[in-house]
């Protein structure tokens, strides 16, 4: 079955960096784009970014563009989210997800999330 | 970025009643590429509707989606106790996806 596991969260000071990982199993990883979504405590879902199946295309929400960078290793079945210049409003649970809404394939698979707390 | 505005913010209803949730986009959503999710506390989101109106696998027929262009609606015909949750719309018609801010359906 499709499984996504995030890691790398923790407490970090404002202005510092953190790298999150999303390791996948149960499907052909190199065939799928991977998304990142976050949810601040008690708040709604915020789509952050997506990396294409081959890593050649990436899109970012305005809120993180220029600070966050996606990459992937299709040998290790892992996507990385490099987060720089972190701010207090980046505090959230970060989810990676495989989201497919095509007519011939529909699937919404989420990891359990990793908590990032930005605080001095 | 396409901004999705959901209304109302909170809907207070009783089991058995119907619910109508709105999602309005700041610009046209290409090909009606809009989904609806349900999220309960401590859980990851559950896909309900894709393509604005197609129910995902296993979703009861009391959930229905409609709309096009910039105005979309999620209807729940008869609320079951397990339907009290937060609902989000999300558009995937542009290269940068976005979520609405959510509508909480509460007892």
Short mmCIF file of C-alpha atoms in Angstrom, two decimals:
data_model
loop_
_atom_site.label_atom_id
_atom_site.label_comp_id
_atom_site.label_asym_id
_atom_site.label_seq_id
_atom_site.Cartn_x
_atom_site.Cartn_y
_atom_site.Cartn_z
CA UNK A 1 0.00 0.00 0.00
CA UNK A 2 1.05 3.58 -0.55
CA UNK A 3 3.00 4.93 2.39
CA UNK A 4 4.61 8.31 2.92
CA UNK A 5 6.70 9.09 5.99
CA UNK A 6 7.94 12.58 6.83
CA UNK A 7 10.93 13.24 9.06
CA UNK A 8 13.22 16.08 10.05
CA UNK A 9 10.86 18.28 12.01
CA UNK A 10 11.77 19.89 15.28
CA UNK A 11 12.38 23.18 17.01
CA UNK A 12 14.44 25.75 15.14
CA UNK A 13 15.28 29.39 15.79
CA UNK A 14 13.97 32.15 13.53
CA UNK A 15 16.22 32.75 10.57
CA UNK A 16 17.70 29.27 10.65
CA UNK A 17 17.22 26.37 8.24
CA UNK A 18 15.72 22.91 8.38
CA UNK A 19 15.45 20.07 5.88
CA UNK A 20 12.46 17.78 5.84
CA UNK A 21 12.39 14.39 4.17
CA UNK A 22 9.51 12.39 2.75
CA UNK A 23 10.25 8.72 2.14
CA UNK A 24 7.81 6.72 0.06
CA UNK A 25 7.01 3.05 -0.38
CA UNK A 26 4.35 0.85 -1.91
CA UNK A 27 4.33 2.41 -5.37
CA UNK A 28 6.65 3.34 -8.25
CA UNK A 29 7.97 6.53 -6.74
CA UNK A 30 9.62 7.82 -9.90
CA UNK A 31 6.23 7.97 -11.66
CA UNK A 32 4.62 10.50 -9.35
CA UNK A 33 4.80 14.12 -8.37
CA UNK A 34 4.95 14.79 -4.64
CA UNK A 35 3.30 17.72 -2.90
CA UNK A 36 3.94 19.43 0.44
CA UNK A 37 1.09 20.89 2.48
CA UNK A 38 1.28 22.44 5.92
CA UNK A 39 -1.17 23.14 8.69
CA UNK A 40 -0.45 25.65 11.43
CA UNK A 41 -1.84 24.75 14.86
CA UNK A 42 -5.61 25.13 14.79
CA UNK A 43 -5.55 26.53 11.26
CA UNK A 44 -6.38 25.37 7.76
CA UNK A 45 -4.45 23.53 5.09
CA UNK A 46 -1.92 25.45 3.04
CA UNK A 47 -0.49 24.00 -0.18
CA UNK A 48 3.22 24.80 -0.36
CA UNK A 49 4.92 23.16 -3.30
CA UNK A 50 5.13 20.30 -5.75
CA UNK A 51 8.00 18.50 -7.45
CA UNK A 52 7.43 16.58 -10.66
CA UNK A 53 8.07 12.87 -11.02
CA UNK A 54 11.57 13.45 -12.45
CA UNK A 55 12.47 16.48 -10.35
CA UNK A 56 12.71 18.78 -13.35
CA UNK A 57 9.67 20.89 -12.54
CA UNK A 58 8.84 22.55 -9.27
CA UNK A 59 6.18 25.02 -8.24
CA UNK A 60 5.93 26.98 -5.02
CA UNK A 61 3.31 29.01 -3.19
CA UNK A 62 4.12 32.70 -2.94
CA UNK A 63 4.44 32.36 0.83
CA UNK A 64 7.53 30.15 0.53
CA UNK A 65 8.96 30.98 -2.89
CA UNK A 66 12.61 31.91 -2.60
CA UNK A 67 12.93 30.40 0.90
CA UNK A 68 11.92 26.76 0.37
CA UNK A 69 13.44 24.41 -2.19
CA UNK A 70 12.37 20.96 -3.28
CA UNK A 71 14.55 18.15 -4.54
CA UNK A 72 14.16 14.40 -4.89
CA UNK A 73 16.22 11.23 -5.06
CA UNK A 74 14.38 8.60 -7.08
CA UNK A 75 16.87 5.93 -6.06
CA UNK A 76 16.15 6.48 -2.37
CA UNK A 77 12.43 7.15 -2.94
CA UNK A 78 12.76 10.39 -1.04
CA UNK A 79 11.76 14.01 -1.51
CA UNK A 80 13.49 16.77 0.41
CA UNK A 81 12.10 20.14 1.45
CA UNK A 82 14.87 22.58 2.29
CA UNK A 83 13.48 25.42 4.38
CA UNK A 84 15.60 28.52 4.84
CA UNK A 85 15.06 31.83 6.64
CA UNK A 86 12.40 30.30 8.82
CA UNK A 87 9.88 32.56 10.54
CA UNK A 88 7.40 32.13 13.34
CA UNK A 89 4.53 31.79 10.91
CA UNK A 90 6.23 28.74 9.40
CA UNK A 91 5.34 26.83 12.57
CA UNK A 92 3.10 24.00 11.40
CA UNK A 93 2.71 20.32 10.76
CA UNK A 94 4.22 19.60 7.37
CA UNK A 95 2.68 16.86 5.26
CA UNK A 96 3.95 15.31 2.08
CA UNK A 97 1.29 13.88 -0.17
CA UNK A 98 0.75 12.04 -3.42
CA UNK A 99 -2.26 13.77 -4.95
CA UNK A 100 -3.59 12.53 -8.27
CA UNK A 101 -6.92 13.67 -9.67
CA UNK A 102 -6.90 12.36 -13.23
CA UNK A 103 -9.85 10.70 -14.93
CA UNK A 104 -7.89 7.44 -15.21
CA UNK A 105 -6.34 7.58 -11.77
CA UNK A 106 -7.47 9.26 -8.60
CA UNK A 107 -5.64 9.00 -5.33
CA UNK A 108 -5.00 11.11 -2.27
CA UNK A 109 -2.31 9.72 0.00
CA UNK A 110 -0.81 11.67 2.89
CA UNK A 111 1.94 11.12 5.38
CA UNK A 112 1.20 11.64 9.05
CA UNK A 113 3.15 14.87 9.11
CA UNK A 114 6.13 16.26 10.96
CA UNK A 115 5.92 19.22 13.31
CA UNK A 116 8.15 22.23 12.74
CA UNK A 117 8.28 24.81 15.50
CA UNK A 118 10.06 28.07 14.82
CA UNK A 119 10.86 29.73 18.12
CA UNK A 120 13.73 31.40 19.92
CA UNK B 1 -2.25 32.48 -7.23
CA UNK B 2 -5.93 31.65 -7.26
CA UNK B 3 -7.53 32.58 -3.95
CA UNK B 4 -10.35 30.33 -2.79
CA UNK B 5 -12.84 31.82 -0.35
CA UNK B 6 -15.10 29.42 1.51
CA UNK B 7 -18.33 30.37 3.20
CA UNK B 8 -19.64 30.24 5.74
CA UNK B 9 -16.74 29.89 8.13
CA UNK B 10 -18.86 27.80 10.47
CA UNK B 11 -22.13 25.99 9.87
CA UNK B 12 -24.12 24.94 12.93
CA UNK B 13 -26.53 22.15 12.08
CA UNK B 14 -28.14 19.02 13.51
CA UNK B 15 -27.90 15.43 12.31
CA UNK B 16 -30.39 14.80 9.52
CA UNK B 17 -30.23 18.35 8.23
CA UNK B 18 -28.71 19.33 4.91
CA UNK B 19 -25.56 21.41 4.48
CA UNK B 20 -24.50 23.70 1.66
CA UNK B 21 -20.87 24.84 1.56
CA UNK B 22 -19.59 27.41 -0.89
CA UNK B 23 -16.18 27.88 -2.47
CA UNK B 24 -15.54 30.94 -4.62
CA UNK B 25 -12.39 31.40 -6.69
CA UNK B 26 -10.69 34.70 -7.46
CA UNK B 27 -10.39 33.64 -11.10
CA UNK B 28 -11.69 30.90 -13.33
CA UNK B 29 -10.67 27.39 -12.26
CA UNK B 30 -9.47 25.71 -15.44
CA UNK B 31 -11.56 22.72 -16.46
CA UNK B 32 -13.32 22.83 -13.08
CA UNK B 33 -10.29 21.23 -11.52
CA UNK B 34 -11.55 21.49 -7.95
CA UNK B 35 -11.67 18.98 -5.13
CA UNK B 36 -13.32 18.84 -1.74
CA UNK B 37 -11.72 17.34 1.36
CA UNK B 38 -13.02 16.48 4.79
CA UNK B 39 -10.73 16.67 7.80
CA UNK B 40 -11.38 15.55 11.34
CA UNK B 41 -9.18 16.46 14.32
CA UNK B 42 -5.93 14.56 14.38
CA UNK B 43 -6.52 13.03 10.96
CA UNK B 44 -5.21 13.69 7.49
CA UNK B 45 -7.66 15.03 4.90
CA UNK B 46 -10.03 12.64 3.17
CA UNK B 47 -10.83 13.19 -0.51
CA UNK B 48 -14.55 13.52 -1.15
CA UNK B 49 -15.02 15.05 -4.60
CA UNK B 50 -12.75 15.65 -7.59
CA UNK B 51 -13.38 17.40 -10.88
CA UNK B 52 -15.89 19.54 -9.00
CA UNK B 53 -18.61 16.89 -9.07
CA UNK B 54 -17.26 13.31 -9.11
CA UNK B 55 -17.36 11.41 -5.86
CA UNK B 56 -14.17 9.64 -4.88
CA UNK B 57 -14.24 5.91 -4.25
CA UNK B 58 -16.21 4.95 -1.18
CA UNK B 59 -17.79 8.34 -0.59
CA UNK B 60 -21.50 8.12 0.27
CA UNK B 61 -23.96 9.59 -2.21
CA UNK B 62 -25.22 12.08 0.37
CA UNK B 63 -22.13 14.10 -0.64
CA UNK B 64 -22.41 15.95 -3.92
CA UNK B 65 -20.38 18.63 -5.62
CA UNK B 66 -21.41 21.12 -8.25
CA UNK B 67 -20.37 24.35 -9.88
CA UNK B 68 -18.07 25.67 -12.54
CA UNK B 69 -15.87 28.62 -13.36
CA UNK B 70 -15.49 30.50 -10.11
CA UNK B 71 -18.38 29.20 -7.99
CA UNK B 72 -18.49 25.73 -6.49
CA UNK B 73 -20.68 24.03 -3.92
CA UNK B 74 -20.50 20.97 -1.72
CA UNK B 75 -23.84 19.65 -0.56
CA UNK B 76 -24.38 17.11 2.18
CA UNK B 77 -27.96 15.96 1.92
CA UNK B 78 -28.55 14.48 5.40
CA UNK B 79 -25.85 14.99 7.97
CA UNK B 80 -24.69 11.88 9.76
CA UNK B 81 -22.86 12.19 13.10
CA UNK B 82 -19.57 11.35 11.39
CA UNK B 83 -19.97 14.25 8.93
CA UNK B 84 -19.25 16.93 11.52
CA UNK B 85 -15.79 18.06 10.49
CA UNK B 86 -13.92 20.75 8.58
CA UNK B 87 -14.28 20.85 4.80
CA UNK B 88 -11.77 22.34 2.38
CA UNK B 89 -11.91 23.06 -1.30
CA UNK B 90 -8.71 22.94 -3.34
CA UNK B 91 -8.07 23.93 -6.93
CA UNK B 92 -5.58 22.15 -9.16
CA UNK B 93 -6.26 24.01 -12.39
CA UNK B 94 -3.16 26.16 -12.19
CA UNK B 95 0.43 25.14 -11.67
CA UNK B 96 0.27 26.59 -8.15
CA UNK B 97 -2.46 24.83 -6.23
CA UNK B 98 -4.38 26.47 -3.42
CA UNK B 99 -6.79 25.55 -0.63
CA UNK B 100 -9.71 27.47 0.72
CA UNK B 101 -9.60 28.40 4.39
CA UNK B 102 -12.16 25.77 5.35
CA UNK B 103 -15.74 25.53 6.60
CA UNK B 104 -16.40 23.90 9.94
CA UNK B 105 -19.63 21.94 10.16
CA UNK B 106 -20.54 21.65 13.81
CA UNK B 107 -23.43 20.40 15.88
#
